[in-house]
């Protein structure tokens, strides 16, 4: 069985599982070298999900930067310091909370999937809207997820994924990954 291979653009994530990944990549490339990579899925909501995540990151940055700046530059004698801190803190918590909730709900969303033999490569986005790829064996797919996370159609090697039926080029692939919508 092939274990999960995570390819991320973040340096920390790349260093944390370097030895495991190198062994798995060597194994995957040795066993599937002769077969071509076939794109089997393209997410129909890719542009909308990416746009929503970028807007969410923008509002997060704004909600973290503006309250402290307003506290420093827009001092009003009629509002107490505790009132200003309460309003600024509420804005910051709302910005962080909404971004965290959006990330929690949209993390499993698969942007594209390809197949090379029995090895499936799925592309998702991390919290900073960067693409992250996951590789897993087709035999590792569990159509009935065990997670409480919303919008999950299948799990593979401990990761949750969400796909829609309309994004698949072939009906058999849609059935394999448990997509019924």
Coordinates of N, CA and C in Angstrom, one line a residue:
X1 N 0.8 -1.2 0.0 CA 0.0 0.0 0.0 C 0.9 1.2 0.0
X2 N 0.4 2.2 -0.7 CA 1.2 3.5 -0.8 C 0.6 4.5 0.3
X3 N 1.5 5.1 1.1 CA 1.1 6.0 2.1 C 0.8 7.4 1.5
X4 N 0.2 8.2 2.2 CA -0.1 9.6 1.7 C 1.2 10.4 1.5
X5 N 1.2 11.1 0.4 CA 2.4 11.9 0.1 C 1.8 13.3 0.0
X6 N 2.3 14.2 0.8 CA 1.8 15.6 0.9 C 2.9 16.5 0.3
X7 N 2.5 17.2 -0.7 CA 3.4 18.2 -1.3 C 2.8 19.6 -1.1
X8 N 3.5 20.4 -0.3 CA 3.0 21.7 0.1 C 4.0 22.7 -0.3
X9 N 3.6 23.9 -0.5 CA 4.5 25.0 -0.8 C 5.1 25.6 0.5
X10 N 4.6 25.2 1.7 CA 5.1 25.8 2.9 C 6.4 25.0 3.3
X11 N 7.4 25.6 3.7 CA 8.7 25.0 4.1 C 8.5 24.1 5.3
X12 N 7.8 24.5 6.3 CA 7.6 23.7 7.5 C 7.0 22.4 7.2
X13 N 5.9 22.4 6.4 CA 5.2 21.1 6.1 C 6.1 20.2 5.3
X14 N 6.9 20.8 4.4 CA 7.8 20.0 3.6 C 8.9 19.3 4.4
X15 N 9.4 20.0 5.4 CA 10.5 19.5 6.2 C 10.0 18.4 7.2
X16 N 8.7 18.5 7.6 CA 8.2 17.7 8.7 C 8.1 16.2 8.3
X17 N 7.8 15.9 7.0 CA 7.7 14.5 6.6 C 8.6 14.2 5.4
X18 N 9.7 14.8 5.4 CA 10.6 14.6 4.3 C 11.1 13.2 4.0
X19 N 11.5 12.5 5.0 CA 11.9 11.1 4.8 C 10.8 10.2 4.3
X20 N 9.6 10.3 4.9 CA 8.5 9.5 4.5 C 8.1 9.8 3.0
X21 N 8.1 11.1 2.7 CA 7.7 11.5 1.4 C 8.7 11.0 0.3
X22 N 10.0 11.1 0.6 CA 10.9 10.7 -0.4 C 10.8 9.2 -0.7
X23 N 10.6 8.4 0.3 CA 10.5 7.0 0.1 C 9.2 6.7 -0.7
X24 N 8.1 7.4 -0.3 CA 6.8 7.1 -1.0 C 6.9 7.6 -2.5
X25 N 7.5 8.7 -2.7 CA 7.6 9.3 -4.1 C 8.5 8.3 -4.9
X26 N 9.6 7.8 -4.4 CA 10.4 6.8 -5.1 C 9.6 5.6 -5.4
X27 N 8.8 5.1 -4.4 CA 8.0 3.9 -4.7 C 6.9 4.2 -5.7
X28 N 6.3 5.3 -5.6 CA 5.2 5.6 -6.6 C 5.8 5.8 -8.0
X29 N 6.9 6.5 -8.1 CA 7.5 6.7 -9.4 C 8.0 5.4 -10.0
X30 N 8.5 4.5 -9.2 CA 9.0 3.2 -9.7 C 7.9 2.3 -10.1
X31 N 6.7 2.3 -9.5 CA 5.7 1.4 -9.8 C 4.8 1.9 -10.9
X32 N 4.7 3.2 -11.2 CA 3.8 3.8 -12.2 C 4.5 4.6 -13.3
X33 N 5.7 4.3 -13.5 CA 6.5 5.0 -14.5 C 6.0 4.9 -15.9
X34 N 5.5 3.7 -16.2 CA 5.1 3.4 -17.6 C 3.7 4.0 -18.0
X35 N 2.9 4.3 -17.0 CA 1.5 4.8 -17.2 C 1.4 6.3 -17.3
X36 N 0.5 6.8 -18.1 CA 0.4 8.2 -18.3 C -0.5 8.8 -17.2
X37 N -0.3 10.1 -16.9 CA -1.2 10.8 -15.9 C -2.5 11.2 -16.6
X38 N -3.6 10.8 -16.1 CA -4.9 11.1 -16.7 C -5.7 12.0 -15.7
X39 N -6.1 13.2 -16.1 CA -6.9 14.0 -15.3 C -8.4 13.5 -15.3
X40 N -8.8 13.1 -14.0 CA -10.1 12.5 -13.9 C -11.2 13.4 -13.3
X41 N -10.7 14.5 -12.7 CA -11.7 15.4 -12.0 C -11.2 16.9 -12.1
X42 N -12.2 17.7 -12.3 CA -12.0 19.2 -12.3 C -13.2 19.8 -11.5
X43 N -12.9 20.4 -10.4 CA -14.0 20.9 -9.5 C -14.8 22.0 -10.2
X44 N -16.1 21.9 -10.3 CA -16.9 22.9 -11.0 C -17.0 24.2 -10.2
X45 N -16.6 24.3 -8.9 CA -16.7 25.5 -8.2 C -15.3 26.1 -7.8
X46 N -14.3 25.7 -8.6 CA -13.0 26.1 -8.3 C -12.8 27.6 -8.1
X47 N -13.3 28.4 -9.1 CA -13.1 29.8 -9.1 C -13.9 30.4 -7.9
X48 N -15.1 30.0 -7.6 CA -15.8 30.5 -6.5 C -15.2 30.2 -5.2
X49 N -14.7 29.0 -5.0 CA -14.1 28.7 -3.7 C -12.8 29.5 -3.5
X50 N -12.0 29.6 -4.5 CA -10.8 30.3 -4.4 C -11.1 31.8 -4.1
X51 N -12.0 32.4 -4.8 CA -12.4 33.8 -4.6 C -12.9 34.0 -3.2
X52 N -13.7 33.1 -2.7 CA -14.3 33.2 -1.3 C -13.1 33.1 -0.3
X53 N -12.2 32.2 -0.5 CA -11.1 32.1 0.4 C -10.2 33.3 0.4
X54 N -9.9 33.9 -0.8 CA -9.1 35.1 -0.8 C -9.8 36.3 -0.2
X55 N -11.1 36.4 -0.4 CA -11.9 37.5 0.3 C -11.8 37.3 1.8
X56 N -11.9 36.1 2.2 CA -11.8 35.8 3.7 C -10.5 36.1 4.2
X57 N -9.4 35.8 3.5 CA -8.1 36.2 4.0 C -7.9 37.7 4.0
X58 N -8.5 38.4 3.1 CA -8.4 39.9 3.1 C -9.2 40.5 4.3
X59 N -10.4 39.9 4.6 CA -11.1 40.4 5.7 C -10.4 40.1 7.0
X60 N -9.7 38.9 7.1 CA -8.9 38.6 8.2 C -7.8 39.6 8.5
X61 N -7.1 39.9 7.4 CA -6.0 40.9 7.6 C -6.5 42.2 8.0
X62 N -7.6 42.6 7.4 CA -8.2 43.9 7.7 C -8.7 43.9 9.2
X63 N -9.3 42.9 9.6 CA -9.8 42.9 11.0 C -8.7 42.8 12.0
X64 N -7.6 42.3 11.6 CA -6.4 42.2 12.5 C -5.6 43.5 12.6
X65 N -5.6 44.3 11.4 CA -4.8 45.5 11.4 C -5.6 46.7 11.8
X66 N -6.8 46.9 11.4 CA -7.6 48.1 11.6 C -7.9 48.5 13.0
X67 N -8.4 47.5 13.9 CA -8.7 47.9 15.3 C -7.5 48.5 16.1
X68 N -6.3 47.9 16.0 CA -5.2 48.5 16.7 C -4.9 49.9 16.1
X69 N -5.0 50.1 14.8 CA -4.7 51.4 14.2 C -5.7 52.4 14.6
X70 N -7.0 52.0 14.6 CA -8.0 52.9 15.0 C -7.9 53.3 16.5
X71 N -7.4 52.4 17.3 CA -7.2 52.7 18.7 C -6.1 53.7 18.9
X72 N -5.1 53.6 18.1 CA -3.9 54.5 18.2 C -4.2 55.9 17.5
X73 N -4.8 55.9 16.3 CA -4.9 57.2 15.6 C -6.2 57.9 15.8
X74 N -7.3 57.1 16.1 CA -8.6 57.7 16.2 C -9.1 57.7 17.6
X75 N -8.4 58.5 18.4 CA -8.7 58.6 19.8 C -9.8 59.6 20.1
X76 N -10.9 59.1 20.7 CA -12.0 60.0 21.0 C -12.1 60.1 22.5
X77 N -12.2 61.3 23.0 CA -12.3 61.5 24.4 C -13.7 61.0 25.0
X78 N -14.7 60.9 24.2 CA -16.0 60.5 24.7 C -16.1 59.0 24.9
X79 N -15.3 58.2 24.3 CA -15.3 56.7 24.4 C -14.1 56.3 25.3
X80 N -14.4 55.5 26.3 CA -13.4 55.0 27.2 C -12.5 54.0 26.5
X81 N -11.3 53.8 27.1 CA -10.3 52.9 26.5 C -10.9 51.5 26.5
X82 N -11.6 51.1 27.5 CA -12.2 49.8 27.6 C -13.2 49.6 26.5
X83 N -14.0 50.6 26.2 CA -15.0 50.5 25.1 C -14.3 50.3 23.7
X84 N -13.2 51.1 23.5 CA -12.4 50.9 22.3 C -11.8 49.5 22.1
X85 N -11.3 49.0 23.2 CA -10.7 47.7 23.2 C -11.8 46.6 23.0
X86 N -12.9 46.8 23.6 CA -14.0 45.8 23.4 C -14.5 45.8 21.9
X87 N -14.7 47.0 21.3 CA -15.1 47.0 19.9 C -14.0 46.4 19.0
X88 N -12.8 46.8 19.2 CA -11.7 46.3 18.4 C -11.5 44.8 18.6
X89 N -11.6 44.3 19.8 CA -11.5 42.9 20.1 C -12.6 42.1 19.4
X90 N -13.8 42.6 19.5 CA -14.9 42.0 18.8 C -14.7 41.9 17.3
X91 N -14.2 42.9 16.7 CA -13.9 42.9 15.3 C -12.9 41.9 14.9
X92 N -11.8 41.8 15.8 CA -10.8 40.9 15.5 C -11.2 39.4 15.7
X93 N -12.0 39.1 16.7 CA -12.5 37.8 16.9 C -13.5 37.4 15.8
X94 N -14.3 38.3 15.3 CA -15.2 38.0 14.2 C -14.4 37.7 12.9
X95 N -13.3 38.5 12.7 CA -12.5 38.2 11.5 C -11.8 36.9 11.5
X96 N -11.2 36.6 12.7 CA -10.5 35.3 12.8 C -11.5 34.1 12.8
X97 N -12.6 34.3 13.5 CA -13.6 33.2 13.6 C -14.2 32.9 12.2
X98 N -14.5 33.9 11.5 CA -15.2 33.6 10.2 C -14.2 32.9 9.2
X99 N -12.9 33.4 9.2 CA -11.9 32.7 8.4 C -11.7 31.3 8.8
X100 N -11.6 31.1 10.1 CA -11.4 29.7 10.6 C -12.6 28.8 10.2
X101 N -13.8 29.3 10.4 CA -14.9 28.5 10.0 C -15.0 28.2 8.5
X102 N -14.7 29.2 7.7 CA -14.6 28.9 6.3 C -13.6 27.9 5.9
X103 N -12.4 28.0 6.5 CA -11.3 27.1 6.2 C -11.8 25.7 6.7
X104 N -12.4 25.5 7.8 CA -12.8 24.2 8.3 C -13.8 23.6 7.3
X105 N -14.7 24.4 6.8 CA -15.7 23.9 5.9 C -15.2 23.6 4.5
X106 N -14.3 24.4 4.0 CA -13.8 24.2 2.6 C -12.5 23.5 2.4
X107 N -11.9 23.1 3.5 CA -10.6 22.4 3.4 C -10.7 21.1 2.6
X108 N -11.8 20.3 2.7 CA -11.8 19.0 1.9 C -12.1 19.2 0.4
X109 N -12.4 20.4 0.0 CA -12.8 20.7 -1.4 C -11.6 20.4 -2.3
X110 N -11.9 19.5 -3.3 CA -10.8 19.0 -4.2 C -11.0 19.9 -5.5
X111 N -9.9 20.5 -5.9 CA -9.8 21.3 -7.1 C -9.7 20.5 -8.3
X112 N -8.8 19.5 -8.3 CA -8.6 18.6 -9.4 C -8.0 17.3 -8.9
X113 N -8.2 16.3 -9.7 CA -7.6 14.9 -9.4 C -7.1 14.3 -10.7
X114 N -6.0 13.6 -10.5 CA -5.5 12.9 -11.7 C -5.1 11.5 -11.2
X115 N -5.0 10.6 -12.2 CA -4.7 9.2 -11.9 C -3.5 8.8 -12.7
X116 N -2.6 8.1 -12.1 CA -1.5 7.4 -12.8 C -1.4 6.0 -12.3
X117 N -2.0 5.1 -13.0 CA -2.1 3.7 -12.5 C -3.1 3.7 -11.4
X118 N -2.7 3.2 -10.2 CA -3.5 3.1 -9.0 C -3.3 4.3 -8.1
X119 N -2.4 5.2 -8.5 CA -2.1 6.3 -7.6 C -2.9 7.5 -8.0
X120 N -3.6 8.1 -7.1 CA -4.5 9.2 -7.3 C -3.8 10.4 -6.7
X121 N -3.8 11.5 -7.4 CA -3.3 12.8 -6.9 C -4.4 13.8 -6.8
X122 N -4.7 14.3 -5.6 CA -5.8 15.3 -5.4 C -5.2 16.6 -5.0
X123 N -5.7 17.7 -5.5 CA -5.2 19.0 -5.2 C -6.3 19.8 -4.4
X124 N -5.9 20.3 -3.2 CA -6.7 21.1 -2.4 C -6.0 22.4 -2.1
X125 N -6.7 23.3 -1.3 CA -6.0 24.5 -0.9 C -5.8 24.5 0.6
X126 N -4.7 25.2 1.0 CA -4.5 25.3 2.5 C -5.1 26.6 2.9
X127 N -4.8 27.0 4.2 CA -5.5 28.2 4.7 C -5.1 29.5 4.0
X128 N -3.9 29.5 3.4 CA -3.4 30.7 2.7 C -3.7 30.7 1.2
X129 N -4.6 29.8 0.8 CA -5.1 29.7 -0.6 C -4.0 29.3 -1.5
X130 N -3.1 28.4 -1.0 CA -2.0 27.8 -1.8 C -2.5 26.4 -2.1
X131 N -2.1 25.9 -3.3 CA -2.5 24.6 -3.7 C -1.6 23.6 -3.0
X132 N -2.2 22.5 -2.5 CA -1.5 21.4 -1.9 C -1.9 20.1 -2.5
X133 N -1.0 19.2 -2.8 CA -1.4 18.0 -3.5 C -1.2 16.8 -2.5
X134 N -2.1 15.9 -2.6 CA -2.1 14.6 -1.8 C -2.1 13.5 -2.8
X135 N -1.2 12.5 -2.5 CA -1.2 11.3 -3.3 C -1.6 10.1 -2.4
X136 N -2.5 9.2 -3.0 CA -2.9 8.1 -2.3 C -3.3 7.0 -3.2
X137 N -3.3 5.8 -2.8 CA -3.6 4.6 -3.6 C -5.2 4.5 -3.7
X138 N -5.6 4.1 -4.9 CA -7.1 4.0 -5.1 C -7.7 3.0 -4.2
X139 N -6.9 2.0 -3.7 CA -7.5 1.0 -2.8 C -7.7 1.6 -1.4
X140 N -7.1 2.8 -1.1 CA -7.2 3.4 0.2 C -8.5 4.3 0.4
X141 N -9.3 4.4 -0.7 CA -10.5 5.3 -0.7 C -11.6 4.6 0.1
X142 N -12.1 5.3 1.1 CA -13.2 4.9 1.9 C -14.4 5.8 1.6
X143 N -15.4 5.3 1.0 CA -16.6 6.0 0.5 C -17.5 6.5 1.6
X144 N -17.4 6.0 2.8 CA -18.2 6.4 3.9 C -17.3 7.1 4.9
X145 N -17.2 8.4 4.9 CA -16.3 9.1 5.8 C -16.7 8.9 7.3
X146 N -15.7 9.0 8.1 CA -15.9 8.9 9.6 C -15.8 10.2 10.3
X147 N -15.5 11.2 9.6 CA -15.3 12.6 10.2 C -16.6 13.3 10.4
X148 N -16.6 14.3 11.3 CA -17.8 15.1 11.5 C -17.7 16.4 10.7
X149 N -16.7 16.5 9.9 CA -16.5 17.7 9.1 C -17.6 17.7 8.0
X150 N -18.1 18.9 7.7 CA -19.1 19.0 6.6 C -18.5 18.9 5.2
X151 N -19.2 18.5 4.2 CA -18.8 18.5 2.8 C -17.6 17.5 2.6
X152 N -17.8 16.3 3.0 CA -16.8 15.2 2.8 C -17.5 14.1 2.1
X153 N -17.0 13.7 0.9 CA -17.6 12.6 0.2 C -16.8 11.3 0.3
X154 N -15.5 11.4 0.6 CA -14.6 10.2 0.8 C -13.4 10.6 1.6
X155 N -12.8 9.5 2.2 CA -11.5 9.7 2.9 C -10.5 8.7 2.3
X156 N -9.3 9.1 2.3 CA -8.2 8.3 1.8 C -7.0 8.6 2.7
X157 N -6.4 7.5 3.3 CA -5.2 7.6 4.1 C -5.3 8.7 5.2
X158 N -6.4 8.8 5.8 CA -6.6 9.7 6.9 C -7.0 11.1 6.5
X159 N -7.1 11.4 5.3 CA -7.5 12.8 4.8 C -8.9 12.8 4.3
X160 N -9.6 13.9 4.5 CA -11.0 14.0 4.0 C -11.0 14.8 2.7
X161 N -11.9 14.4 1.8 CA -12.0 15.0 0.5 C -13.5 15.2 0.1
X162 N -13.7 16.3 -0.7 CA -15.1 16.6 -1.2 C -15.0 16.7 -2.7
X163 N -15.8 15.9 -3.4 CA -15.9 16.0 -4.9 C -17.4 16.0 -5.2
X164 N -17.7 16.5 -6.4 CA -19.0 16.5 -6.9 C -19.1 15.6 -8.2
X165 N -20.2 15.1 -8.4 CA -20.3 14.1 -9.6 C -20.1 14.9 -10.9
X166 N -20.6 16.1 -11.0 CA -20.5 16.8 -12.3 C -19.0 17.2 -12.7
X167 N -18.1 17.0 -11.7 CA -16.7 17.4 -12.1 C -15.9 16.2 -12.7
X168 N -16.5 15.0 -12.7 CA -15.8 13.8 -13.2 C -16.0 13.7 -14.7
X169 N -15.0 13.2 -15.4 CA -15.2 13.0 -16.8 C -15.8 11.6 -17.1
X170 N -15.7 10.7 -16.1 CA -16.2 9.3 -16.3 C -17.1 9.0 -15.1
X171 N -18.2 8.4 -15.4 CA -19.2 8.0 -14.3 C -18.6 7.0 -13.3
X172 N -17.8 6.1 -13.8 CA -17.2 5.1 -13.0 C -16.3 5.7 -11.9
X173 N -15.5 6.8 -12.3 CA -14.7 7.5 -11.3 C -15.6 8.1 -10.2
X174 N -16.7 8.7 -10.6 CA -17.6 9.4 -9.7 C -18.1 8.3 -8.7
X175 N -18.4 7.2 -9.1 CA -18.9 6.1 -8.3 C -17.8 5.6 -7.3
X176 N -16.6 5.6 -7.8 CA -15.5 5.1 -6.9 C -15.3 6.0 -5.8
X177 N -15.4 7.3 -6.0 CA -15.1 8.3 -4.9 C -16.4 8.7 -4.1
X178 N -17.5 8.0 -4.3 CA -18.7 8.2 -3.5 C -19.4 9.5 -3.8
X179 N -19.2 10.1 -4.9 CA -19.9 11.4 -5.2 C -21.3 11.1 -5.8
X180 N -22.3 11.6 -5.1 CA -23.7 11.4 -5.5 C -24.4 12.7 -5.8
X181 N -23.7 13.8 -5.8 CA -24.3 15.1 -6.0 C -23.7 15.8 -7.2

